[in-house]
XYZ file of C-alpha atoms in Angstrom:
658
model
C 125.862 104.001 118.044
C 122.644 103.120 116.124
C 120.903 105.691 113.892
C 118.477 105.827 111.091
C 119.627 109.056 109.253
C 122.526 109.837 107.013
C 122.938 113.610 107.254
C 124.421 115.498 104.357
C 125.692 118.982 105.093
C 124.221 121.472 102.555
C 125.167 124.797 104.190
C 127.218 127.742 102.920
C 130.268 126.713 100.927
C 129.045 123.318 99.759
C 129.110 122.650 96.088
C 125.749 122.078 94.588
C 127.279 119.550 92.227
C 128.989 117.633 95.074
C 125.801 117.637 97.173
C 123.639 116.266 94.279
C 126.177 113.371 93.605
C 126.581 112.629 97.323
C 122.822 112.312 97.794
C 122.393 110.058 94.741
C 125.211 107.832 95.576
C 124.408 107.432 99.274
C 120.761 106.831 98.562
C 121.828 103.963 96.135
C 124.302 102.321 98.594
C 122.617 103.046 101.985
C 119.094 103.827 101.168
C 117.840 100.403 101.984
C 118.504 100.909 105.744
C 118.936 104.664 106.174
C 117.194 107.906 105.319
C 119.464 110.499 103.579
C 118.620 113.876 104.944
C 120.089 117.320 104.096
C 121.084 119.501 107.028
C 122.329 123.049 107.489
C 124.469 124.795 110.210
C 121.571 125.735 112.432
C 120.610 122.140 112.501
C 124.017 120.954 113.707
C 124.229 123.637 116.266
C 120.805 123.565 118.005
C 118.931 120.499 117.124
C 119.221 116.952 118.757
C 120.483 115.215 115.686
C 123.049 112.975 117.193
C 120.997 110.047 118.507
C 119.318 109.355 115.195
C 122.411 110.000 113.057
C 124.276 107.004 111.493
C 126.641 109.072 109.458
C 127.443 112.714 109.092
C 128.708 113.746 105.554
C 130.547 116.924 104.762
C 130.887 117.107 100.956
C 133.104 119.131 98.713
C 133.011 122.842 98.497
C 134.764 125.573 100.328
C 136.513 125.050 103.712
C 136.399 128.579 104.935
C 132.609 128.885 104.957
C 132.407 125.640 106.814
C 134.664 127.102 109.466
C 132.666 130.338 109.682
C 129.348 128.641 110.127
C 130.301 125.584 112.176
C 133.342 126.372 114.291
C 132.469 126.490 118.048
C 129.210 124.864 118.947
C 128.675 122.696 115.835
C 132.196 121.405 115.508
C 132.234 120.546 119.220
C 129.075 118.691 118.863
C 130.242 116.839 115.766
C 133.530 115.915 117.555
C 131.631 114.587 120.698
C 129.269 112.711 118.369
C 132.231 110.853 116.702
C 134.023 110.375 119.989
C 130.949 108.749 121.352
C 130.668 106.220 118.486
C 129.359 108.246 115.537
C 130.671 108.249 111.926
C 132.009 111.085 109.795
C 132.629 111.082 105.983
C 134.631 113.969 104.672
C 134.909 114.346 100.864
C 137.438 116.741 99.414
C 136.809 120.017 101.337
C 135.113 117.811 104.004
C 138.472 116.101 104.350
C 140.332 119.377 104.717
C 137.826 120.466 107.293
C 138.322 117.349 109.458
C 142.172 117.568 109.458
C 144.286 119.227 112.258
C 146.009 121.600 109.874
C 145.488 122.555 106.186
C 147.616 124.112 103.535
C 145.486 124.836 100.423
C 147.115 126.630 97.438
C 149.905 127.899 99.502
C 151.680 129.420 96.509
C 148.710 131.330 95.206
C 147.888 134.383 97.210
C 144.383 134.757 95.627
C 143.387 131.278 96.716
C 145.690 130.554 99.638
C 144.017 129.093 102.797
C 146.217 127.827 105.683
C 145.663 127.109 109.299
C 144.439 124.980 112.181
C 141.046 123.236 112.138
C 138.886 122.192 115.070
C 137.623 118.719 114.353
C 141.291 117.175 114.067
C 139.984 113.623 113.128
C 143.074 113.331 110.901
C 145.710 114.595 113.374
C 148.120 115.868 110.768
C 148.397 118.135 107.764
C 146.226 117.971 104.554
C 147.958 119.739 101.781
C 146.561 120.710 98.364
C 145.717 120.987 95.742
C 147.782 118.055 94.950
C 147.302 118.687 91.068
C 147.420 122.333 89.753
C 144.555 124.218 87.838
C 141.817 124.190 90.441
C 138.985 126.775 89.965
C 135.936 126.881 92.252
C 132.691 125.672 90.745
C 134.481 124.562 87.510
C 135.764 121.463 85.840
C 138.870 123.408 84.713
C 141.268 121.761 87.060
C 139.441 118.300 87.248
C 141.120 115.132 86.267
C 141.103 111.406 86.651
C 143.304 110.538 89.474
C 144.521 107.009 89.932
C 144.368 105.776 93.616
C 146.086 102.592 94.574
C 144.177 100.845 97.295
C 145.786 99.535 100.401
C 144.114 96.151 100.165
C 145.149 94.756 103.584
C 143.024 97.532 105.212
C 140.051 96.923 102.813
C 140.014 93.126 101.822
C 137.730 91.917 104.572
C 135.241 94.577 103.882
C 134.610 93.430 100.244
C 132.214 90.411 99.628
C 134.093 87.149 99.772
C 133.593 86.433 96.061
C 134.626 89.802 94.962
C 138.184 90.638 93.567
C 139.445 93.715 95.239
C 140.913 96.070 92.495
C 144.504 97.254 92.900
C 143.700 100.696 91.850
C 140.758 102.949 90.932
C 140.600 106.016 88.658
C 138.612 108.533 90.701
C 137.235 111.945 89.830
C 139.583 114.593 91.378
C 138.894 118.339 91.592
C 140.909 120.331 94.169
C 141.572 117.814 97.010
C 144.700 117.520 99.137
C 146.760 114.626 100.439
C 147.104 113.514 104.010
C 150.697 114.018 104.858
C 152.739 111.207 106.414
C 149.518 109.319 107.434
C 151.412 106.287 108.416
C 152.973 107.915 111.445
C 149.645 108.362 113.307
C 148.507 105.226 115.266
C 144.872 106.066 114.848
C 145.068 106.343 111.057
C 144.843 103.546 108.413
C 145.484 104.516 104.776
C 142.848 103.171 102.436
C 144.248 104.598 99.196
C 147.299 106.404 97.828
C 147.779 108.685 94.917
C 149.921 106.950 92.232
C 151.044 110.430 90.888
C 152.393 112.393 93.874
C 151.744 115.717 92.212
C 152.882 118.579 94.419
C 154.109 116.165 97.207
C 157.841 116.040 97.291
C 158.730 113.909 100.270
C 156.369 110.875 99.783
C 156.314 108.634 96.763
C 152.662 107.693 97.232
C 150.839 110.151 99.398
C 147.598 109.230 101.141
C 144.435 109.954 99.243
C 141.880 108.226 101.634
C 142.302 107.508 105.281
C 140.272 105.858 108.086
C 140.716 107.474 111.371
C 139.687 105.955 114.714
C 138.278 108.724 116.877
C 137.433 107.612 120.497
C 134.621 105.012 119.874
C 133.806 106.378 116.423
C 135.393 106.622 113.031
C 135.968 109.161 110.200
C 136.757 108.341 106.565
C 138.346 111.185 104.818
C 138.828 111.103 100.929
C 140.543 113.696 98.877
C 138.946 112.589 95.582
C 135.296 112.287 94.721
C 134.324 108.718 94.811
C 130.703 109.899 95.308
C 130.610 111.299 91.849
C 128.483 109.367 89.271
C 130.359 109.966 86.079
C 127.242 109.504 84.056
C 125.927 112.727 85.685
C 128.841 114.808 84.850
C 128.321 117.723 82.543
C 130.041 115.991 79.674
C 130.657 118.938 77.360
C 132.983 120.273 80.058
C 134.818 116.995 80.698
C 137.776 115.728 78.773
C 136.725 112.658 76.744
C 139.822 110.652 77.867
C 139.167 111.389 81.510
C 135.413 110.422 81.008
C 136.480 107.028 79.550
C 138.896 106.309 82.421
C 136.212 107.248 85.007
C 133.547 105.146 83.114
C 135.787 102.022 83.345
C 136.300 102.488 87.037
C 132.624 103.091 87.756
C 131.924 99.714 89.451
C 135.088 99.762 91.350
C 134.511 103.198 92.951
C 131.098 102.080 94.216
C 132.736 98.807 95.564
C 135.231 101.047 97.326
C 132.680 103.109 98.984
C 130.798 100.077 100.054
C 133.828 98.665 101.534
C 134.623 102.013 103.341
C 131.024 102.058 104.725
C 131.255 98.469 105.913
C 134.504 99.308 107.644
C 132.709 102.034 109.606
C 130.061 99.545 110.624
C 127.268 100.751 108.337
C 124.667 98.427 106.777
C 125.483 98.360 103.010
C 123.874 96.894 100.008
C 125.833 94.272 98.097
C 127.033 91.991 100.857
C 125.339 88.723 100.429
C 125.592 86.171 97.536
C 122.342 87.268 96.012
C 123.364 90.902 96.528
C 121.900 93.997 94.763
C 124.901 96.301 93.827
C 122.840 99.423 94.615
C 119.394 100.691 95.298
C 117.487 101.970 92.376
C 115.086 104.767 92.901
C 111.717 103.273 91.874
C 109.255 104.792 89.558
C 105.991 106.267 90.985
C 103.066 103.857 90.764
C 99.297 104.549 90.594
C 97.495 105.291 93.654
C 94.545 102.906 93.923
C 91.370 104.296 95.557
C 89.770 101.557 97.539
C 86.864 101.327 99.864
C 84.893 98.926 102.206
C 82.073 98.761 99.689
C 81.260 100.218 96.225
C 78.891 102.748 97.519
C 81.574 104.536 99.607
C 84.056 104.276 96.603
C 81.441 105.808 94.177
C 80.689 108.648 96.483
C 84.294 109.612 96.788
C 84.948 109.206 92.979
C 81.933 111.457 92.283
C 83.317 114.346 94.504
C 86.646 114.038 92.973
C 85.375 114.156 89.437
C 83.303 117.232 90.400
C 86.624 119.017 91.425
C 88.392 117.783 88.295
C 88.436 119.394 84.864
C 88.803 116.822 82.149
C 89.745 114.217 84.746
C 92.623 116.461 86.124
C 92.670 118.100 89.498
C 95.223 120.853 89.281
C 96.143 121.768 92.930
C 98.778 123.761 94.805
C 101.455 120.894 95.068
C 100.330 118.283 92.511
C 98.371 117.621 89.349
C 96.236 114.705 90.006
C 94.933 112.625 87.115
C 91.855 110.400 87.684
C 91.869 107.246 85.701
C 89.788 104.017 85.475
C 92.359 101.474 84.436
C 95.935 101.148 82.934
C 94.317 101.481 79.484
C 92.348 104.591 80.283
C 92.680 107.073 77.277
C 93.202 110.048 79.794
C 96.599 108.585 80.653
C 97.947 110.330 77.618
C 97.522 113.528 79.632
C 100.195 112.221 82.146
C 102.923 112.622 79.390
C 101.632 116.219 78.724
C 101.731 117.011 82.399
C 105.047 115.538 83.166
C 107.911 117.955 84.006
C 111.659 117.430 83.815
C 113.359 115.247 86.507
C 115.679 118.173 87.424
C 112.787 120.513 88.397
C 111.549 120.734 91.839
C 107.951 120.272 90.919
C 106.888 116.602 91.385
C 105.520 114.484 88.534
C 101.765 114.218 88.210
C 99.935 111.678 90.366
C 97.620 109.182 88.937
C 94.597 107.973 91.132
C 92.857 104.972 89.758
C 89.161 104.569 90.468
C 87.898 101.118 91.339
C 84.976 99.039 89.941
C 82.008 100.000 92.176
C 80.344 96.616 91.834
C 82.802 94.718 94.100
C 82.887 94.561 97.848
C 85.343 95.635 98.936
C 85.902 97.915 95.950
C 89.664 97.388 95.241
C 91.971 96.226 92.495
C 93.038 92.620 91.953
C 95.621 91.504 94.377
C 98.115 90.995 91.386
C 98.183 94.740 91.093
C 98.994 95.407 94.783
C 101.353 92.371 95.491
C 102.944 94.068 98.589
C 99.717 94.926 100.483
C 96.558 92.790 100.571
C 93.743 95.298 100.476
C 91.021 92.687 101.053
C 92.960 91.370 104.026
C 93.116 94.936 105.478
C 89.282 95.341 105.251
C 88.825 91.969 106.787
C 91.146 92.865 109.633
C 89.337 96.312 110.010
C 85.887 94.641 110.458
C 87.306 91.984 112.900
C 88.935 94.752 115.012
C 85.674 96.736 115.101
C 83.735 93.797 116.049
C 85.671 93.688 119.316
C 84.466 97.130 120.240
C 81.372 97.996 122.144
C 78.345 97.355 120.027
C 80.574 95.748 117.338
C 81.800 99.226 116.222
C 78.897 99.573 113.769
C 79.303 103.334 113.610
C 83.065 103.393 113.107
C 84.169 104.910 109.785
C 87.919 105.524 109.943
C 89.583 103.370 107.358
C 86.397 102.684 105.417
C 88.373 104.311 102.497
C 92.008 103.642 101.675
C 94.217 105.051 98.882
C 97.123 102.701 98.318
C 100.280 103.039 96.192
C 103.282 100.758 95.950
C 105.585 103.763 95.391
C 104.637 107.442 96.218
C 106.410 110.681 96.870
C 104.759 111.122 100.357
C 101.289 110.072 101.873
C 101.488 113.185 104.030
C 102.191 115.597 101.074
C 99.432 114.347 98.767
C 96.809 114.976 101.493
C 98.314 118.005 103.257
C 99.591 119.986 100.278
C 96.681 119.639 98.000
C 93.930 121.432 99.815
C 91.215 121.298 97.067
C 91.797 117.621 96.555
C 91.811 116.859 100.322
C 88.509 118.778 100.714
C 86.720 116.225 98.683
C 87.955 113.358 100.902
C 85.850 111.930 103.765
C 86.996 111.998 107.412
C 88.912 108.782 108.143
C 90.227 108.245 104.601
C 93.682 106.819 104.715
C 96.494 106.980 102.339
C 99.206 104.261 102.563
C 102.241 103.325 100.626
C 104.745 100.641 100.576
C 107.670 102.898 99.606
C 107.882 106.775 99.937
C 110.497 108.734 97.996
C 110.167 111.976 100.027
C 108.759 110.893 103.408
C 107.974 113.752 105.753
C 108.475 113.944 109.495
C 108.265 116.482 112.238
C 110.599 119.420 112.140
C 113.843 118.318 110.370
C 113.582 114.822 111.454
C 112.946 112.080 108.797
C 111.482 108.519 108.816
C 113.248 105.776 106.805
C 111.017 104.751 103.994
C 111.653 101.115 103.300
C 110.256 97.573 103.010
C 108.762 96.495 106.357
C 107.689 99.870 107.429
C 103.982 100.789 107.629
C 103.696 104.279 106.214
C 100.376 105.983 106.101
C 98.452 109.318 106.491
C 94.721 109.946 107.154
C 92.260 112.888 106.973
C 90.372 114.135 110.020
C 87.961 117.056 110.270
C 87.882 118.464 113.841
C 85.189 121.038 114.488
C 86.015 124.438 116.066
C 82.928 124.009 118.245
C 84.850 121.224 120.207
C 86.526 123.944 122.289
C 86.865 121.414 125.245
C 88.865 119.072 122.892
C 91.788 121.255 121.487
C 93.419 120.005 118.378
C 96.919 119.860 119.965
C 95.905 116.676 121.742
C 95.551 114.734 118.504
C 99.251 113.849 118.404
C 98.927 112.309 121.857
C 95.909 110.188 120.773
C 97.635 108.798 117.746
C 100.837 108.023 119.585
C 98.948 106.089 122.233
C 96.801 104.461 119.598
C 99.814 102.931 117.889
C 100.998 101.558 121.239
C 97.633 100.197 122.294
C 96.745 98.821 118.941
C 99.396 96.176 119.808
C 99.182 96.056 123.576
C 95.414 95.488 123.729
C 95.850 92.137 121.720
C 95.477 88.996 123.703
C 98.902 87.888 124.640
C 100.603 91.049 123.570
C 99.767 92.992 126.817
C 103.395 93.163 127.996
C 105.065 93.843 124.662
C 107.348 96.794 125.654
C 106.063 99.581 123.272
C 106.258 103.038 124.867
C 105.401 106.600 124.052
C 108.096 109.356 123.934
C 106.654 112.947 124.224
C 105.297 114.367 122.166
C 104.748 111.900 119.233
C 107.410 109.157 118.963
C 107.093 105.418 119.660
C 109.824 103.461 121.227
C 110.520 99.897 122.399
C 112.385 98.795 125.464
C 115.004 96.442 124.168
C 116.783 95.247 127.284
C 118.483 98.271 128.766
C 118.161 100.042 125.407
C 115.513 102.418 124.062
C 114.932 102.252 120.307
C 112.667 104.329 118.143
C 110.222 102.258 115.969
C 107.890 104.912 114.928
C 107.197 108.668 114.405
C 103.943 110.727 114.002
C 103.263 114.029 112.302
C 100.077 116.147 112.553
C 99.465 119.003 110.140
C 96.423 121.122 110.069
C 94.633 123.967 108.219
C 91.604 125.871 109.005
C 88.598 126.772 107.074
C 84.832 126.959 107.426
C 84.756 126.491 111.315
C 86.810 123.374 111.195
C 90.381 122.108 111.161
C 91.341 119.843 108.196
C 93.885 117.625 109.966
C 96.264 115.236 108.313
C 97.929 112.632 110.738
C 100.943 110.820 109.286
C 102.405 107.646 110.848
C 105.724 105.842 110.038
C 105.971 102.597 111.979
C 108.737 99.968 111.533
C 106.603 96.851 111.778
C 109.118 94.223 110.383
C 112.312 95.541 109.105
C 115.301 94.758 111.385
C 117.444 97.553 110.192
C 118.859 100.020 111.023
C 117.323 99.682 114.521
C 114.678 97.152 115.566
C 111.206 96.361 114.432
C 107.951 95.884 116.396
C 107.855 92.227 115.187
C 111.445 91.681 116.381
C 110.442 92.821 119.843
C 107.252 90.594 119.781
C 109.335 87.696 118.868
C 111.944 88.317 121.582
C 109.212 88.849 124.128
C 107.248 85.677 123.245
C 108.324 83.614 120.176
C 104.896 81.808 120.202
C 103.148 85.091 119.364
C 102.288 85.645 115.496
C 103.943 88.403 113.822
C 101.659 91.405 113.031
C 101.010 92.021 109.341
C 100.946 95.525 107.978
C 97.302 95.022 106.905
C 96.426 94.178 110.522
C 98.547 96.864 111.991
C 96.949 99.542 109.924
C 93.451 98.311 110.811
C 94.312 98.181 114.525
C 95.663 101.647 114.806
C 92.731 103.235 112.901
C 90.174 101.529 115.121
C 91.997 102.363 118.321
C 92.405 105.935 117.345
C 88.750 106.290 116.373
C 87.842 104.994 119.794
C 90.027 107.407 121.521
C 88.958 110.273 119.322
C 85.203 109.579 120.017
C 85.816 109.758 123.736
C 88.006 112.867 123.367
C 85.320 114.763 121.525
C 82.707 113.819 124.066
C 84.863 114.257 127.287
C 87.891 116.428 126.263
C 91.119 115.688 127.811
C 91.139 113.929 131.175
C 92.045 111.086 133.407
C 90.260 108.674 131.121
C 93.137 109.186 128.666
C 96.009 110.609 130.702
C 96.062 107.536 133.183
C 96.878 105.236 130.351
C 99.142 107.783 128.682
C 101.314 108.194 131.617
C 101.399 104.352 132.188
C 102.868 104.082 128.680
C 105.130 107.110 128.354
C 108.785 107.188 129.265
C 109.064 110.350 131.250
C 107.315 110.171 134.656
C 109.550 111.763 137.363
C 112.487 111.972 135.047
C 115.109 114.739 135.686
C 115.856 116.783 132.718
C 117.785 120.070 131.937
C 115.847 122.930 130.253
C 118.503 124.384 127.801
C 115.598 126.907 127.114
C 115.685 128.267 130.664
C 119.224 128.729 131.791
C 119.829 125.013 132.057
C 117.611 124.569 135.145
C 116.965 121.033 136.311
C 113.411 119.988 136.466
C 111.277 116.952 137.172
C 108.774 115.957 134.547
C 105.278 116.223 136.093
C 102.822 115.448 133.174
C 100.858 117.124 130.542
C 98.517 120.162 131.044
C 94.862 119.083 130.406
C 94.022 122.460 128.809
C 96.524 122.973 126.095
C 98.659 119.818 126.149
C 101.891 121.441 127.290
C 104.620 119.412 128.923
C 104.660 120.401 132.631
C 107.878 120.188 134.655
C 108.829 121.372 138.254
C 112.192 122.740 139.371
C 113.868 120.426 141.762
C 115.696 123.177 143.569
C 114.708 126.645 144.975
C 111.178 127.783 144.696
C 110.001 124.672 142.806
C 108.890 126.831 139.887
C 106.548 125.173 137.313
C 107.505 125.222 133.621
C 105.258 124.483 130.608
C 106.636 123.626 127.187
C 104.769 123.535 123.895
C 105.141 120.281 121.921
C 105.611 122.226 118.711
C 108.134 124.594 120.043
C 110.573 122.380 121.914
C 112.500 119.147 121.148
C 112.885 116.598 123.929
C 116.219 114.770 123.616
C 115.268 112.089 126.091
C 118.463 110.123 125.778
C 120.435 113.065 126.792
C 117.976 114.494 129.373
C 117.536 117.782 127.586
C 114.735 119.925 126.365
C 115.801 122.654 123.886
C 114.158 125.149 121.561
C 112.935 123.804 118.299
C 113.922 126.136 115.523
């Protein structure tokens, strides 16, 4: 099973400390190929998370709240997900929760938890705590537990030039052991406790196991290999324990990499030039650029009007306007910076260009991962192929570019005063996003090779024949047509999934290569719309990229650069948008949309309407709803709103989006 998301359960019972360590460690080891996304019980019960999930993680905490919130529908879905080829990681309480039976603190009536569990990935008993003294949300019972690795089950998953350690000191706080794990044919022991603790009938009880579950797998660990010891609250931690854990710090990361590789995940650190982990990069300046100096100066003037002493204080960000890396106002950045552990983001620096250059943009050395001049060249070349040379086109005339940003969507959508000063068609693009946003609870992997951008659009309320809901359809088709209208690329199998995803047909498989997000606010008789796009142009992991598909279709075709891709999408969208404003929605657009979408005459089940089976008919031309007709009985027609329902195409379901 291929997925792009690593989901971390953060519902009732989870330890905030465990969640924080889990997120940091998984981002460092898997963040190059997967997006690490928090989920709650409602998500696991009602949303179609399975097809995009590469790994589901249940971290440490309390097992009973997990049972209360997840038993029934959620555990059934988790179990079916793993049986079908999915992956599960259970840490401490997450390991208890995934065992057939648990005995927790059996001799302490105030703490005792015993009984059957529903997942049953480990088919036996998990008993704990193996070492006494555990207290919830405390370091009181914590210790450094020595775990001896079972190297024959892990050796092949370490890099060939790495020495597999015989044992690792791991942070322990309340976990159990997996009793008599060797007796189960679907279980491999990955590590054993050297100190047997409360276990009386095994010399070295299992501390970590790998369970084969149908076509999938589950790794359950009683210790906390996800804990980064450097982040522990050191005044509460014994100094000797801390020293032991620090010595084993490289080995615990290697153990996790090997366990993830055993599960079939793409892990950093497995080539001879390997990087041991992904470091979260620092934010970089956002460079304001424009097709010419006149456009850049007009935008800069409006921004300075909104600013006070070069700072725009907005609802989500403080935005600092600078002229260069030596600008004296940069000293304000330090004064505005907040602590890393606060939710409020760090201030954003927007660097204004030299207005005398055309295009107005920084030197290429300052933006080595994106060639701004090449983008503007591609923009003009693409416009030149439109009727009349596209002389009146304006989308993309201004571009804000950052190598590292929190979110292109957030900077435009959550800072209303700032966005009001920006012209229609201005785009914000980044090579790396630290907090990428997507529709609903979905997420888009932010990594090298992905084209990630958002742009501003003002849509007049007077255009009543052109409802704003259709914009998501326009941008989805624009992404597809920006490729398929190129000479030689007409048959590249890019397709649209309702309402706003981009897929490729890769043989018999359908794989997602892009997602779109449309946010809007309303003021002064117009919608301020921010359209966000995440398109996998050239990264082969974790699914497939557009350039992979192009090369497979016809190796003689040149790969598409991100600069050219961005220019093509903006020009194609502007062409669609101009026709939309003039004609409204109609056959001029829908004929092509239906030719490219994946759903004509598909039979699906409406879980929102008593599981009635319907055939997809199309999209209503008034409000953009999905229209379906019952295949039995009175052939009743159903209409579904794109923002209220989620189409799990691969399962043939339409369900309520909550």
